[in-house]
Tab-separated table of C-alpha atoms and ligand atoms in Angstrom:
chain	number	residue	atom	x	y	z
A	1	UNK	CA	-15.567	6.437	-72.893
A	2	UNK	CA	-13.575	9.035	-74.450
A	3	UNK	CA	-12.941	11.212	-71.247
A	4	UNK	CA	-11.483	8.605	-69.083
A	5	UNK	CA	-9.166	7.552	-71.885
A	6	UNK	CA	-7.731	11.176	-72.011
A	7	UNK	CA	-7.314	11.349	-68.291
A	8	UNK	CA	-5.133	7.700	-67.389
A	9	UNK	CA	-2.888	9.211	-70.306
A	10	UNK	CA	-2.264	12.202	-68.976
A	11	UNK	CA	1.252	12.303	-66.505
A	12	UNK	CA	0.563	13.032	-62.738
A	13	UNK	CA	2.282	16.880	-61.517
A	14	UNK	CA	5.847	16.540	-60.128
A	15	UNK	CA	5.622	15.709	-56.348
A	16	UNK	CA	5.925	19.795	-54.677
A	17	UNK	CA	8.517	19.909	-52.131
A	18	UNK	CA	7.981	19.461	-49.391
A	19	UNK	CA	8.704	22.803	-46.490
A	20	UNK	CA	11.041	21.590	-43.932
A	21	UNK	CA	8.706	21.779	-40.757
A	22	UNK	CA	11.408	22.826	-38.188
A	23	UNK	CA	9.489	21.775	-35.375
A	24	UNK	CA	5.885	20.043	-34.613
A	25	UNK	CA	3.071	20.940	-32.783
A	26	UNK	CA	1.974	18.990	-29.937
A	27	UNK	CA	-0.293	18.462	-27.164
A	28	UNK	CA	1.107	17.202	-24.221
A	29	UNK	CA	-0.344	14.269	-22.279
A	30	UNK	CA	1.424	14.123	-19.058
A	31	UNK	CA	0.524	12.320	-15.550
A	32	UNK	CA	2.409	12.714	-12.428
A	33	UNK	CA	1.540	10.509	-9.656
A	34	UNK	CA	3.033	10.859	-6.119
A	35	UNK	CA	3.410	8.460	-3.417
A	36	UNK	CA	4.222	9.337	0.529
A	37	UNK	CA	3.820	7.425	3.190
A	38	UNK	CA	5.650	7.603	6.845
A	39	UNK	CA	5.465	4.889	9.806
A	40	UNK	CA	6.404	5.525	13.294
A	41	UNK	CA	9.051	3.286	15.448
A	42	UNK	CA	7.685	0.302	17.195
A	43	UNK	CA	6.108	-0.061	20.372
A	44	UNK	CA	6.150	-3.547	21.740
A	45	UNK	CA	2.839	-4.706	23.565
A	46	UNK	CA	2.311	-7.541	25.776
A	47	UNK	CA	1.942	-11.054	23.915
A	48	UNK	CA	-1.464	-11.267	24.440
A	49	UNK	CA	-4.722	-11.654	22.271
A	50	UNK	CA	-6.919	-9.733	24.089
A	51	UNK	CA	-4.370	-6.762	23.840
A	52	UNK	CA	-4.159	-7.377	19.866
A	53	UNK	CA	-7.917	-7.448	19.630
A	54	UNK	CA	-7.550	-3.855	21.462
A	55	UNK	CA	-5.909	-2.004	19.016
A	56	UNK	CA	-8.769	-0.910	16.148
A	57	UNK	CA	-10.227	0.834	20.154
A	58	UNK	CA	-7.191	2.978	20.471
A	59	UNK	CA	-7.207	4.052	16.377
A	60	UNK	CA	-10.781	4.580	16.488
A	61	UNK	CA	-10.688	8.359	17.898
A	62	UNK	CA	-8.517	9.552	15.267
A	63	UNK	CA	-10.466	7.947	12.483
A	64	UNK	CA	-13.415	9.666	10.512
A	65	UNK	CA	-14.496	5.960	9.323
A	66	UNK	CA	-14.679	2.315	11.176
A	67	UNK	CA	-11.500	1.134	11.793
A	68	UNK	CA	-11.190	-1.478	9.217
A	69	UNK	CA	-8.846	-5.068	10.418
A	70	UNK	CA	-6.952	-5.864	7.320
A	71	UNK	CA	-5.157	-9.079	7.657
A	72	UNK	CA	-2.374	-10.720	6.021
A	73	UNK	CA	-2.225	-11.951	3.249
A	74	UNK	CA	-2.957	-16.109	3.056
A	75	UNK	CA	0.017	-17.937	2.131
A	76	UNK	CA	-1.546	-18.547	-1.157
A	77	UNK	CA	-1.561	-15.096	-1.999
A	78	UNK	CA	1.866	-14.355	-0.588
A	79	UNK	CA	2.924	-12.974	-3.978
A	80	UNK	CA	0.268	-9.914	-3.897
A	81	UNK	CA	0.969	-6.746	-5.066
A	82	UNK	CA	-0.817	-3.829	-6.603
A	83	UNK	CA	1.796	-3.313	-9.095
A	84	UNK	CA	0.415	-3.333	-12.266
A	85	UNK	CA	2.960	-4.165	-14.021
A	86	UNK	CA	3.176	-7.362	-11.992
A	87	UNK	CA	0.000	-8.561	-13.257
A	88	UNK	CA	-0.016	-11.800	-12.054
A	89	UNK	CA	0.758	-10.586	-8.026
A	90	UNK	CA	-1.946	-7.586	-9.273
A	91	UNK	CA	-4.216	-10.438	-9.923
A	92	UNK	CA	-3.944	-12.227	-6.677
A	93	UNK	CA	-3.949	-8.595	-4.833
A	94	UNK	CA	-7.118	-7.982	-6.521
A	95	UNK	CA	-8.676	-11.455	-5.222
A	96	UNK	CA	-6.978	-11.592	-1.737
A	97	UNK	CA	-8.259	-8.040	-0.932
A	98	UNK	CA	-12.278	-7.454	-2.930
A	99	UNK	CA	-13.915	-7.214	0.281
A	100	UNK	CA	-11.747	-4.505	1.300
A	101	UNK	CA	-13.275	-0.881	1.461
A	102	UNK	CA	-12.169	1.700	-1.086
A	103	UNK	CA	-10.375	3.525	1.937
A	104	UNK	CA	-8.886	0.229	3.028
A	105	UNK	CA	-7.636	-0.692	-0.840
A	106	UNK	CA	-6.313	3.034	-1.163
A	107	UNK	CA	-4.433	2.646	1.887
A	108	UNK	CA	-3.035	-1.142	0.892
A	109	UNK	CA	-2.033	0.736	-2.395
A	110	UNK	CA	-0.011	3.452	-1.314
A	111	UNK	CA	1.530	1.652	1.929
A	112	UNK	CA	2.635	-1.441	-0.205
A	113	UNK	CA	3.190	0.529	-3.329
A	114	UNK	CA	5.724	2.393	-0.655
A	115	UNK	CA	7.142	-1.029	0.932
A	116	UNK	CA	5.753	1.084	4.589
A	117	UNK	CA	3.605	-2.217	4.738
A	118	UNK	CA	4.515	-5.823	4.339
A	119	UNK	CA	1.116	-7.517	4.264
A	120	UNK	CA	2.692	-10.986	4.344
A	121	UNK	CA	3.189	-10.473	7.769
A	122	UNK	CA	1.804	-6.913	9.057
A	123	UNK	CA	-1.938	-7.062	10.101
A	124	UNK	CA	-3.014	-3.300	9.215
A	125	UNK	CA	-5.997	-1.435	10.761
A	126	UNK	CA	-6.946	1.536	9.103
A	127	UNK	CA	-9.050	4.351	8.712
A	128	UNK	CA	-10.056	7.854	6.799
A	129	UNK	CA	-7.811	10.082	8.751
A	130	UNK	CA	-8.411	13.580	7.022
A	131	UNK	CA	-9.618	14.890	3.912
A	132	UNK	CA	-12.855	13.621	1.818
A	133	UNK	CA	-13.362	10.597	-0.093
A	134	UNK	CA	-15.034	11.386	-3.523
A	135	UNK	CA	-18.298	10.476	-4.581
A	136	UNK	CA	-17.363	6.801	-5.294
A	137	UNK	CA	-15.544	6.287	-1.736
A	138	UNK	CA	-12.329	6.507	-2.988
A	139	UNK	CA	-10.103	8.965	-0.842
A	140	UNK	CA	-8.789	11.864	-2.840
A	141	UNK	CA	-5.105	12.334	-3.525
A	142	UNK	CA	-4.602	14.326	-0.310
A	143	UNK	CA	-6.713	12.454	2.103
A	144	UNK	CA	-5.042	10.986	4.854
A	145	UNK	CA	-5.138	6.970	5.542
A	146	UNK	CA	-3.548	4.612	7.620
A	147	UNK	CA	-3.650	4.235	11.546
A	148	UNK	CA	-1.885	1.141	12.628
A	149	UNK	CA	0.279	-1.906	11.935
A	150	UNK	CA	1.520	-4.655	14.011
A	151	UNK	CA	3.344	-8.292	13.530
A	152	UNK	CA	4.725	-10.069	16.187
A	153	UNK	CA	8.209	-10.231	17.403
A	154	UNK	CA	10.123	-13.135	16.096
A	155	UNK	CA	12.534	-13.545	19.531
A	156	UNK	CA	9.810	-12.529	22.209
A	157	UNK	CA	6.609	-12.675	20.966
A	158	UNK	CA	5.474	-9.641	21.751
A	159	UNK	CA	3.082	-7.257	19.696
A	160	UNK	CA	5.395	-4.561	17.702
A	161	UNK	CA	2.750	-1.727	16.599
A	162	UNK	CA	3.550	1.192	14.899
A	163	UNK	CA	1.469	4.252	13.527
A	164	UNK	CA	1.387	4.305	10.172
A	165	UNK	CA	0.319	6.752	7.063
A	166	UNK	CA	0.218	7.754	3.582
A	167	UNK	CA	-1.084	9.581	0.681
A	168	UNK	CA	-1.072	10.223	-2.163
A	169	UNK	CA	-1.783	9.952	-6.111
A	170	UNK	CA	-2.565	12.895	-9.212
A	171	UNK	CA	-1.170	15.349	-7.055
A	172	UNK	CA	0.280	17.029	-4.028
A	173	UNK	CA	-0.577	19.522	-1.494
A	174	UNK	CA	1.857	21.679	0.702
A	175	UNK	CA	-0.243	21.581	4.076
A	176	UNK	CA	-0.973	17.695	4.244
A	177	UNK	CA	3.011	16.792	5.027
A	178	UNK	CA	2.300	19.284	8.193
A	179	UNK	CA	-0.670	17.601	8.841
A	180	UNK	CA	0.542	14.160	8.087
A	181	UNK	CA	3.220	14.355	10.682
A	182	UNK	CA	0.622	15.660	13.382
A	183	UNK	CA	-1.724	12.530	12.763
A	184	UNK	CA	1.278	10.003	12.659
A	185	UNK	CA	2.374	11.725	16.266
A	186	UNK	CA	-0.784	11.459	17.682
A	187	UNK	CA	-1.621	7.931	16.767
A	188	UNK	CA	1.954	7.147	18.555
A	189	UNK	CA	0.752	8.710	21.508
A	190	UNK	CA	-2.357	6.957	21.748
A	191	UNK	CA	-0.606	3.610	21.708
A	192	UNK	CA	1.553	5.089	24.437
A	193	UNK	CA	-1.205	6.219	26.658
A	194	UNK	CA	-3.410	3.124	25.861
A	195	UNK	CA	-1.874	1.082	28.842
A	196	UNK	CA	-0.590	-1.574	26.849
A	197	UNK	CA	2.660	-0.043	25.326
A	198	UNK	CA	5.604	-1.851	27.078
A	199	UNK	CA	7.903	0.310	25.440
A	200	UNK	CA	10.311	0.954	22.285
A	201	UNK	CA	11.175	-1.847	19.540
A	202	UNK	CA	14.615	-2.248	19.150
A	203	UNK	CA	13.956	-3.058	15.720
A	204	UNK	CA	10.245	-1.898	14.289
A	205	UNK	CA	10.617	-4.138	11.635
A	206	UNK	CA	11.235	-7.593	10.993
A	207	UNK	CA	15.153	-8.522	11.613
A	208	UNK	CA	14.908	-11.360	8.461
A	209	UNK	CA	11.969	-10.609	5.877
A	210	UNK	CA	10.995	-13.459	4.059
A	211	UNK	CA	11.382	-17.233	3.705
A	212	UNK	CA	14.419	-19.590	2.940
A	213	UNK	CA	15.307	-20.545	6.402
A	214	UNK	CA	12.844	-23.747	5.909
A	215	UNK	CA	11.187	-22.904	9.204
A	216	UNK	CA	7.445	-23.067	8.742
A	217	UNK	CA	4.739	-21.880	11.364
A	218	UNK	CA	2.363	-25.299	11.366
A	219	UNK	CA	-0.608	-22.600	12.314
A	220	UNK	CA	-0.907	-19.981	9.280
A	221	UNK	CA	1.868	-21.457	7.182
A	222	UNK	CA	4.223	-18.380	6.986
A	223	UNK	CA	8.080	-19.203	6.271
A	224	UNK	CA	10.177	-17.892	8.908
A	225	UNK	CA	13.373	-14.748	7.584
A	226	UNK	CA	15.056	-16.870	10.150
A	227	UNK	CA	15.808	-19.742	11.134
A	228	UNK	CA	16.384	-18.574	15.455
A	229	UNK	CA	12.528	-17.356	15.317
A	230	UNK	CA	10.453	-18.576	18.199
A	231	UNK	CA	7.282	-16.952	17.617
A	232	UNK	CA	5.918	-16.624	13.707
A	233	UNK	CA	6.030	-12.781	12.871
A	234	UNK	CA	2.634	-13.262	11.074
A	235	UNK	CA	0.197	-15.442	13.709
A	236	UNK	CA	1.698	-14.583	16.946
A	237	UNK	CA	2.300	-18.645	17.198
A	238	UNK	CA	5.102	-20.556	18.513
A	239	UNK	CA	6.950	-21.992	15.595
A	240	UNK	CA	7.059	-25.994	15.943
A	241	UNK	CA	10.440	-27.383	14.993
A	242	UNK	CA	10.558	-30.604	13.469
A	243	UNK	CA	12.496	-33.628	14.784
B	301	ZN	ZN1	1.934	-18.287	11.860
């Protein structure tokens, strides 16, 4: 064909040049997320079961849901973490804690993401504090969770609990810091007027975190910070010293 012929031979038009763009448009995709979380000082309680099994009764006035016991992580699992960017600890979070409610897994997430909690020791009970969850059960970003944490003491074996909250996530709101601090006051107080506070905790948490001292608890297998502990931090047990 003729045509076709004429047009290969003709010479493509000079490249135009090109305007020098001095500057872009562009949408903007931006996500701020935002983290608090505050924890009382410690009260110690007497070393005693019964008074451990007590504690989701004195949280459970100030809670708009069931206190939920959330207990510490299994030595298995004793890399957990809801970083995501730690996905294998993200994966063993997600395992260690899928029966956990929505409000309970919110208020792992912020208190860990925080380092308020240390789940390889610290047996949380929480609740819905204030606000709404959503229509899913998830708390929004300025509901209130939390309620308490305890571990035992290391020297004396007594029960160290402390109130504990956070918040938290796509955004912030002036009034719930006010509120916040009222809720993390009155959970104190109703440890204090429970019965069973003994008193302050030198230290609220742990002296040594973590293993290395080769000191084992035979009952729930947690590593003792420190070699000197009597009592395991996690279990409440007396630590068993070889040899
Ligand atoms: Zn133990």
């Amino acid at each position: 064909m003729s045509f076709l012929k004429r047009k290969k031979q003709a010479s493509p038009p000079p490249p135009q040049p090109m305007p020098v763009q001095e500057e872009v448009t562009a949408q903007e995709y931006l996500l701020r997320l935002s983290y608090v979380a505050r924890s009382s000082d410690g009260l110690r309680l007497r070393a005693d079961p019964a008074v451990a099994m007590a504690i989701p009764g004195i949280l459970e006035p100030l809670s708009q849901t069931p206190v939920e016991i959330i207990e510490p992580l299994p030595v298995e699992y004793s890399d957990a973490s809801p970083a995501i960017e730690r996905f294998n600890d993200m994966q063993q979070w997600v395992l260690a804690r899928r029966d956990v409610s929505p409000i309970g897994r919110h208020g792992l997430y912020v208190l860990e993401l925080t380092d308020a909690l240390d789940m390889t020791v610290d047996t949380f009970f929480c609740g819905l504090l204030h606000g709404d969850p959503d229509t899913s059960g998830y708390p929004e970003y300025n509901s209130i969770v939390g309620g308490l944490a305890s571990h035992w003491d290391e020297l004396s074996g007594e029960l160290i609990v402390r109130a504990i909250i956070g918040w938290g996530g796509r955004g912030l709101r002036g009034d719930t810091e006010r509120i916040g601090q009222k809720l993390l006051s009155s959970l104190y107080q109703q440890v204090v007027a429970s019965g069973y506070s003994l008193g302050e905790a030198e230290q609220a948490r742990l002296p040594s975190m973590g293993g290395g001292s080769g000191l084992t608890c035979a009952h729930c297998g947690y590593e003792a910070g420190s070699a000197t502990a009597f009592y395991c931090p996690k279990c409440g047990m007396r630590m068993v010293r070889g040899a």
